[in-house]
């Protein structure tokens, strides 16, 4: 069965609320966030808002989930694959973050304040990056795989994107190019057998 008109209307209303909430959070932060103001900004009643989201926490989680959905729809990704395509994939996801505007800014604020949608996600991405390093360099130890995975995760993370684009004023496309280049340098070093770990003295 195809999508009905009512289904489309509900989706539009839901996304209007999410966008209004993201705009409010990006502009004013979380401390004084008013659901009434969000409803007014979205052009719906407070009761309608509560029909979609019965708490602030549910609204915050929905914004984070919507950001993930937009990332995929805009050509990004949510989990790293192998090291060979990592620079291009990181570049793509950073470009989608830039395209999301206040939605992404809201996600960063929500994550920093409440930890919603972040802890398990961070662990999963670090594990995936460590596994990619391990596949490229099986001669390194598991601890060394993890260390490089943590480094790659740190420099490609949402807070770094925020600092570059929002705090330091770097255009989002340029920031995506910079992080892609940085990851490419690290990838090439790893794949060519170069690493920062001390070697045991040969007998």
PDB file of C-alpha atoms in Angstrom:
ATOM      1  CA  UNK A   1       0.000   0.000   0.000  1.00  0.00           C
ATOM      2  CA  UNK A   2       1.354   3.447  -0.916  1.00  0.00           C
ATOM      3  CA  UNK A   3       1.722   6.386   1.395  1.00  0.00           C
ATOM      4  CA  UNK A   4      -1.616   8.076   2.070  1.00  0.00           C
ATOM      5  CA  UNK A   5      -2.244  11.807   2.135  1.00  0.00           C
ATOM      6  CA  UNK A   6      -2.739  11.609   5.892  1.00  0.00           C
ATOM      7  CA  UNK A   7       0.621   9.865   6.302  1.00  0.00           C
ATOM      8  CA  UNK A   8       2.317  12.598   4.285  1.00  0.00           C
ATOM      9  CA  UNK A   9       0.605  15.305   6.307  1.00  0.00           C
ATOM     10  CA  UNK A  10       1.725  13.680   9.555  1.00  0.00           C
ATOM     11  CA  UNK A  11       5.289  13.453   8.300  1.00  0.00           C
ATOM     12  CA  UNK A  12       5.270  17.115   7.265  1.00  0.00           C
ATOM     13  CA  UNK A  13       3.870  18.170  10.651  1.00  0.00           C
ATOM     14  CA  UNK A  14       6.440  16.073  12.489  1.00  0.00           C
ATOM     15  CA  UNK A  15       9.315  17.527  10.496  1.00  0.00           C
ATOM     16  CA  UNK A  16       8.003  21.069  10.978  1.00  0.00           C
ATOM     17  CA  UNK A  17       8.110  20.480  14.728  1.00  0.00           C
ATOM     18  CA  UNK A  18      11.593  18.966  14.559  1.00  0.00           C
ATOM     19  CA  UNK A  19      12.906  21.857  12.458  1.00  0.00           C
ATOM     20  CA  UNK A  20      11.331  24.423  14.776  1.00  0.00           C
ATOM     21  CA  UNK A  21      12.867  22.672  17.790  1.00  0.00           C
ATOM     22  CA  UNK A  22      16.269  22.528  16.099  1.00  0.00           C
ATOM     23  CA  UNK A  23      16.090  26.242  15.272  1.00  0.00           C
ATOM     24  CA  UNK A  24      15.191  27.107  18.870  1.00  0.00           C
ATOM     25  CA  UNK A  25      17.954  24.938  20.321  1.00  0.00           C
ATOM     26  CA  UNK A  26      20.567  26.310  17.925  1.00  0.00           C
ATOM     27  CA  UNK A  27      19.551  29.904  18.682  1.00  0.00           C
ATOM     28  CA  UNK A  28      18.765  29.770  22.404  1.00  0.00           C
ATOM     29  CA  UNK A  29      20.234  26.562  23.810  1.00  0.00           C
ATOM     30  CA  UNK A  30      18.501  23.981  25.976  1.00  0.00           C
ATOM     31  CA  UNK A  31      18.233  25.649  29.362  1.00  0.00           C
ATOM     32  CA  UNK A  32      15.231  27.864  28.637  1.00  0.00           C
ATOM     33  CA  UNK A  33      13.738  25.757  25.867  1.00  0.00           C
ATOM     34  CA  UNK A  34       9.963  26.160  25.752  1.00  0.00           C
ATOM     35  CA  UNK A  35       7.736  23.577  24.118  1.00  0.00           C
ATOM     36  CA  UNK A  36       5.088  26.283  23.721  1.00  0.00           C
ATOM     37  CA  UNK A  37       7.557  28.411  21.749  1.00  0.00           C
ATOM     38  CA  UNK A  38       8.478  25.424  19.587  1.00  0.00           C
ATOM     39  CA  UNK A  39       4.799  24.721  18.883  1.00  0.00           C
ATOM     40  CA  UNK A  40       4.179  28.373  17.971  1.00  0.00           C
ATOM     41  CA  UNK A  41       7.231  28.415  15.725  1.00  0.00           C
ATOM     42  CA  UNK A  42       6.057  25.239  13.970  1.00  0.00           C
ATOM     43  CA  UNK A  43       2.536  26.632  13.565  1.00  0.00           C
ATOM     44  CA  UNK A  44       0.888  23.865  15.598  1.00  0.00           C
ATOM     45  CA  UNK A  45      -0.811  23.661  18.964  1.00  0.00           C
ATOM     46  CA  UNK A  46       1.049  22.467  22.034  1.00  0.00           C
ATOM     47  CA  UNK A  47      -1.363  19.525  22.151  1.00  0.00           C
ATOM     48  CA  UNK A  48      -0.372  18.544  18.605  1.00  0.00           C
ATOM     49  CA  UNK A  49       3.289  18.709  19.582  1.00  0.00           C
ATOM     50  CA  UNK A  50       2.623  16.358  22.493  1.00  0.00           C
ATOM     51  CA  UNK A  51       0.818  13.960  20.158  1.00  0.00           C
ATOM     52  CA  UNK A  52       4.169  13.464  18.408  1.00  0.00           C
ATOM     53  CA  UNK A  53       6.573  13.893  21.323  1.00  0.00           C
ATOM     54  CA  UNK A  54       5.412  13.318  24.879  1.00  0.00           C
ATOM     55  CA  UNK A  55       8.547  14.720  26.541  1.00  0.00           C
ATOM     56  CA  UNK A  56      11.586  16.884  25.919  1.00  0.00           C
ATOM     57  CA  UNK A  57      13.722  13.734  25.918  1.00  0.00           C
ATOM     58  CA  UNK A  58      11.585  12.145  23.191  1.00  0.00           C
ATOM     59  CA  UNK A  59      11.932  15.321  21.137  1.00  0.00           C
ATOM     60  CA  UNK A  60      15.711  15.390  21.616  1.00  0.00           C
ATOM     61  CA  UNK A  61      16.062  11.757  20.576  1.00  0.00           C
ATOM     62  CA  UNK A  62      13.880  12.371  17.514  1.00  0.00           C
ATOM     63  CA  UNK A  63      16.077  15.301  16.429  1.00  0.00           C
ATOM     64  CA  UNK A  64      19.181  13.098  16.669  1.00  0.00           C
ATOM     65  CA  UNK A  65      17.468  10.307  14.729  1.00  0.00           C
ATOM     66  CA  UNK A  66      16.313  12.797  12.089  1.00  0.00           C
ATOM     67  CA  UNK A  67      19.883  14.037  11.698  1.00  0.00           C
ATOM     68  CA  UNK A  68      21.015  10.458  11.052  1.00  0.00           C
ATOM     69  CA  UNK A  69      18.218  10.029   8.502  1.00  0.00           C
ATOM     70  CA  UNK A  70      19.198  13.264   6.750  1.00  0.00           C
ATOM     71  CA  UNK A  71      22.830  12.167   6.705  1.00  0.00           C
ATOM     72  CA  UNK A  72      21.878   9.026   4.791  1.00  0.00           C
ATOM     73  CA  UNK A  73      19.468  10.843   2.472  1.00  0.00           C
ATOM     74  CA  UNK A  74      22.101  13.459   1.629  1.00  0.00           C
ATOM     75  CA  UNK A  75      24.682  10.828   0.720  1.00  0.00           C
ATOM     76  CA  UNK A  76      26.569  10.411   3.976  1.00  0.00           C
ATOM     77  CA  UNK A  77      27.055   7.353   6.129  1.00  0.00           C
ATOM     78  CA  UNK A  78      26.740   6.364   9.766  1.00  0.00           C
ATOM     79  CA  UNK A  79      29.494   3.790  10.170  1.00  0.00           C
ATOM     80  CA  UNK A  80      32.944   3.602   8.620  1.00  0.00           C
ATOM     81  CA  UNK A  81      33.921   0.804   6.262  1.00  0.00           C
ATOM     82  CA  UNK A  82      37.489   0.024   5.221  1.00  0.00           C
ATOM     83  CA  UNK A  83      40.351   2.497   5.291  1.00  0.00           C
ATOM     84  CA  UNK A  84      40.552   2.615   1.489  1.00  0.00           C
ATOM     85  CA  UNK A  85      37.404   4.741   1.098  1.00  0.00           C
ATOM     86  CA  UNK A  86      37.434   6.404   4.520  1.00  0.00           C
ATOM     87  CA  UNK A  87      38.633   9.880   3.389  1.00  0.00           C
ATOM     88  CA  UNK A  88      35.862  10.166   0.791  1.00  0.00           C
ATOM     89  CA  UNK A  89      33.229   8.834   3.178  1.00  0.00           C
ATOM     90  CA  UNK A  90      34.244  11.218   5.962  1.00  0.00           C
ATOM     91  CA  UNK A  91      34.187  14.082   3.475  1.00  0.00           C
ATOM     92  CA  UNK A  92      30.663  13.115   2.425  1.00  0.00           C
ATOM     93  CA  UNK A  93      29.299  12.962   5.959  1.00  0.00           C
ATOM     94  CA  UNK A  94      30.840  16.304   6.919  1.00  0.00           C
ATOM     95  CA  UNK A  95      29.237  17.873   3.852  1.00  0.00           C
ATOM     96  CA  UNK A  96      25.860  16.501   4.948  1.00  0.00           C
ATOM     97  CA  UNK A  97      26.378  17.965   8.416  1.00  0.00           C
ATOM     98  CA  UNK A  98      26.970  21.351   6.807  1.00  0.00           C
ATOM     99  CA  UNK A  99      23.808  20.971   4.732  1.00  0.00           C
ATOM    100  CA  UNK A 100      21.733  20.208   7.848  1.00  0.00           C
ATOM    101  CA  UNK A 101      22.262  23.665   9.326  1.00  0.00           C
ATOM    102  CA  UNK A 102      20.527  24.130  12.665  1.00  0.00           C
ATOM    103  CA  UNK A 103      19.561  20.451  12.873  1.00  0.00           C
ATOM    104  CA  UNK A 104      23.209  19.511  13.240  1.00  0.00           C
ATOM    105  CA  UNK A 105      23.872  22.390  15.660  1.00  0.00           C
ATOM    106  CA  UNK A 106      20.973  21.167  17.794  1.00  0.00           C
ATOM    107  CA  UNK A 107      22.317  17.607  17.812  1.00  0.00           C
ATOM    108  CA  UNK A 108      25.697  18.825  19.063  1.00  0.00           C
ATOM    109  CA  UNK A 109      24.058  20.825  21.855  1.00  0.00           C
ATOM    110  CA  UNK A 110      21.794  17.938  22.833  1.00  0.00           C
ATOM    111  CA  UNK A 111      24.661  15.475  22.852  1.00  0.00           C
ATOM    112  CA  UNK A 112      26.871  17.739  24.958  1.00  0.00           C
ATOM    113  CA  UNK A 113      24.134  18.391  27.499  1.00  0.00           C
ATOM    114  CA  UNK A 114      22.444  15.028  27.860  1.00  0.00           C
ATOM    115  CA  UNK A 115      24.452  12.325  26.153  1.00  0.00           C
ATOM    116  CA  UNK A 116      21.397  11.302  24.134  1.00  0.00           C
ATOM    117  CA  UNK A 117      22.299   9.135  21.157  1.00  0.00           C
ATOM    118  CA  UNK A 118      26.054   9.422  21.690  1.00  0.00           C
ATOM    119  CA  UNK A 119      27.785   7.017  24.081  1.00  0.00           C
ATOM    120  CA  UNK A 120      26.872   3.752  22.354  1.00  0.00           C
ATOM    121  CA  UNK A 121      27.302   5.390  18.965  1.00  0.00           C
ATOM    122  CA  UNK A 122      30.816   6.582  19.822  1.00  0.00           C
ATOM    123  CA  UNK A 123      31.819   3.124  21.004  1.00  0.00           C
ATOM    124  CA  UNK A 124      30.448   1.497  17.854  1.00  0.00           C
ATOM    125  CA  UNK A 125      32.276   3.908  15.553  1.00  0.00           C
ATOM    126  CA  UNK A 126      35.539   3.537  17.440  1.00  0.00           C
ATOM    127  CA  UNK A 127      35.270  -0.245  17.211  1.00  0.00           C
ATOM    128  CA  UNK A 128      34.543  -0.038  13.488  1.00  0.00           C
ATOM    129  CA  UNK A 129      37.519   2.255  12.890  1.00  0.00           C
ATOM    130  CA  UNK A 130      39.803   0.028  14.963  1.00  0.00           C
ATOM    131  CA  UNK A 131      38.633  -2.978  12.932  1.00  0.00           C
ATOM    132  CA  UNK A 132      39.412  -1.119   9.697  1.00  0.00           C
ATOM    133  CA  UNK A 133      42.917  -0.356  10.973  1.00  0.00           C
ATOM    134  CA  UNK A 134      43.321  -3.991  12.000  1.00  0.00           C
ATOM    135  CA  UNK A 135      42.353  -5.200   8.540  1.00  0.00           C
ATOM    136  CA  UNK A 136      44.961  -2.917   6.969  1.00  0.00           C
ATOM    137  CA  UNK A 137      47.691  -3.603   9.526  1.00  0.00           C
ATOM    138  CA  UNK A 138      47.325  -7.035  11.132  1.00  0.00           C
ATOM    139  CA  UNK A 139      50.937  -6.750  12.335  1.00  0.00           C
ATOM    140  CA  UNK A 140      49.910  -4.152  14.918  1.00  0.00           C
ATOM    141  CA  UNK A 141      48.486  -5.171  18.282  1.00  0.00           C
ATOM    142  CA  UNK A 142      44.833  -4.868  19.209  1.00  0.00           C
ATOM    143  CA  UNK A 143      45.715  -2.038  21.570  1.00  0.00           C
ATOM    144  CA  UNK A 144      47.430  -0.205  18.718  1.00  0.00           C
ATOM    145  CA  UNK A 145      44.437  -0.754  16.432  1.00  0.00           C
ATOM    146  CA  UNK A 146      42.250   0.773  19.141  1.00  0.00           C
ATOM    147  CA  UNK A 147      44.579   3.758  19.579  1.00  0.00           C
ATOM    148  CA  UNK A 148      44.495   4.651  15.888  1.00  0.00           C
ATOM    149  CA  UNK A 149      40.730   4.108  15.850  1.00  0.00           C
ATOM    150  CA  UNK A 150      40.309   6.546  18.745  1.00  0.00           C
ATOM    151  CA  UNK A 151      42.482   9.102  16.923  1.00  0.00           C
ATOM    152  CA  UNK A 152      40.511   8.792  13.681  1.00  0.00           C
ATOM    153  CA  UNK A 153      37.240   9.055  15.568  1.00  0.00           C
ATOM    154  CA  UNK A 154      38.410  12.145  17.453  1.00  0.00           C
ATOM    155  CA  UNK A 155      39.516  14.142  14.412  1.00  0.00           C
ATOM    156  CA  UNK A 156      36.407  13.256  12.396  1.00  0.00           C
ATOM    157  CA  UNK A 157      33.881  13.786  15.200  1.00  0.00           C
ATOM    158  CA  UNK A 158      30.943  16.163  15.304  1.00  0.00           C
ATOM    159  CA  UNK A 159      32.499  18.436  17.985  1.00  0.00           C
ATOM    160  CA  UNK A 160      35.542  19.006  15.739  1.00  0.00           C
ATOM    161  CA  UNK A 161      33.252  19.871  12.821  1.00  0.00           C
ATOM    162  CA  UNK A 162      31.390  22.280  15.096  1.00  0.00           C
ATOM    163  CA  UNK A 163      34.559  23.996  16.280  1.00  0.00           C
ATOM    164  CA  UNK A 164      35.851  24.448  12.743  1.00  0.00           C
ATOM    165  CA  UNK A 165      32.624  25.650  11.162  1.00  0.00           C
ATOM    166  CA  UNK A 166      30.670  27.352  13.935  1.00  0.00           C
ATOM    167  CA  UNK A 167      33.349  28.611  16.309  1.00  0.00           C
ATOM    168  CA  UNK A 168      36.248  29.193  13.892  1.00  0.00           C
ATOM    169  CA  UNK A 169      34.201  30.178  10.847  1.00  0.00           C
ATOM    170  CA  UNK A 170      35.600  27.657   8.350  1.00  0.00           C
ATOM    171  CA  UNK A 171      33.144  27.076   5.492  1.00  0.00           C
ATOM    172  CA  UNK A 172      31.635  23.597   5.831  1.00  0.00           C
ATOM    173  CA  UNK A 173      32.779  22.403   2.409  1.00  0.00           C
ATOM    174  CA  UNK A 174      36.329  23.535   3.129  1.00  0.00           C
ATOM    175  CA  UNK A 175      36.193  21.804   6.513  1.00  0.00           C
ATOM    176  CA  UNK A 176      35.083  18.589   4.800  1.00  0.00           C
ATOM    177  CA  UNK A 177      38.022  18.850   2.400  1.00  0.00           C
ATOM    178  CA  UNK A 178      40.447  19.435   5.282  1.00  0.00           C
ATOM    179  CA  UNK A 179      39.305  16.439   7.290  1.00  0.00           C
ATOM    180  CA  UNK A 180      39.346  14.234   4.186  1.00  0.00           C
ATOM    181  CA  UNK A 181      42.946  15.264   3.495  1.00  0.00           C
ATOM    182  CA  UNK A 182      43.963  14.625   7.119  1.00  0.00           C
ATOM    183  CA  UNK A 183      42.408  11.165   7.135  1.00  0.00           C
ATOM    184  CA  UNK A 184      44.021  10.396   3.773  1.00  0.00           C
ATOM    185  CA  UNK A 185      47.473  11.244   5.178  1.00  0.00           C
ATOM    186  CA  UNK A 186      46.918   8.935   8.158  1.00  0.00           C
ATOM    187  CA  UNK A 187      45.453   6.180   5.975  1.00  0.00           C
ATOM    188  CA  UNK A 188      48.368   6.282   3.542  1.00  0.00           C
ATOM    189  CA  UNK A 189      50.880   6.184   6.395  1.00  0.00           C
ATOM    190  CA  UNK A 190      49.158   3.196   7.990  1.00  0.00           C
ATOM    191  CA  UNK A 191      48.828   1.304   4.705  1.00  0.00           C
ATOM    192  CA  UNK A 192      52.470   2.013   3.801  1.00  0.00           C
ATOM    193  CA  UNK A 193      53.699   0.525   7.055  1.00  0.00           C
ATOM    194  CA  UNK A 194      54.401   3.783   8.870  1.00  0.00           C
ATOM    195  CA  UNK A 195      53.100   4.210  12.401  1.00  0.00           C
ATOM    196  CA  UNK A 196      53.992   6.083  15.615  1.00  0.00           C
ATOM    197  CA  UNK A 197      54.474   2.992  17.737  1.00  0.00           C
ATOM    198  CA  UNK A 198      57.931   2.050  19.086  1.00  0.00           C
ATOM    199  CA  UNK A 199      59.555  -0.996  17.511  1.00  0.00           C
ATOM    200  CA  UNK A 200      61.249  -3.703  19.481  1.00  0.00           C
ATOM    201  CA  UNK A 201      65.022  -3.767  19.021  1.00  0.00           C
ATOM    202  CA  UNK A 202      66.102  -6.504  16.667  1.00  0.00           C
ATOM    203  CA  UNK A 203      68.513  -9.059  18.169  1.00  0.00           C
TER     204      UNK A 203
END
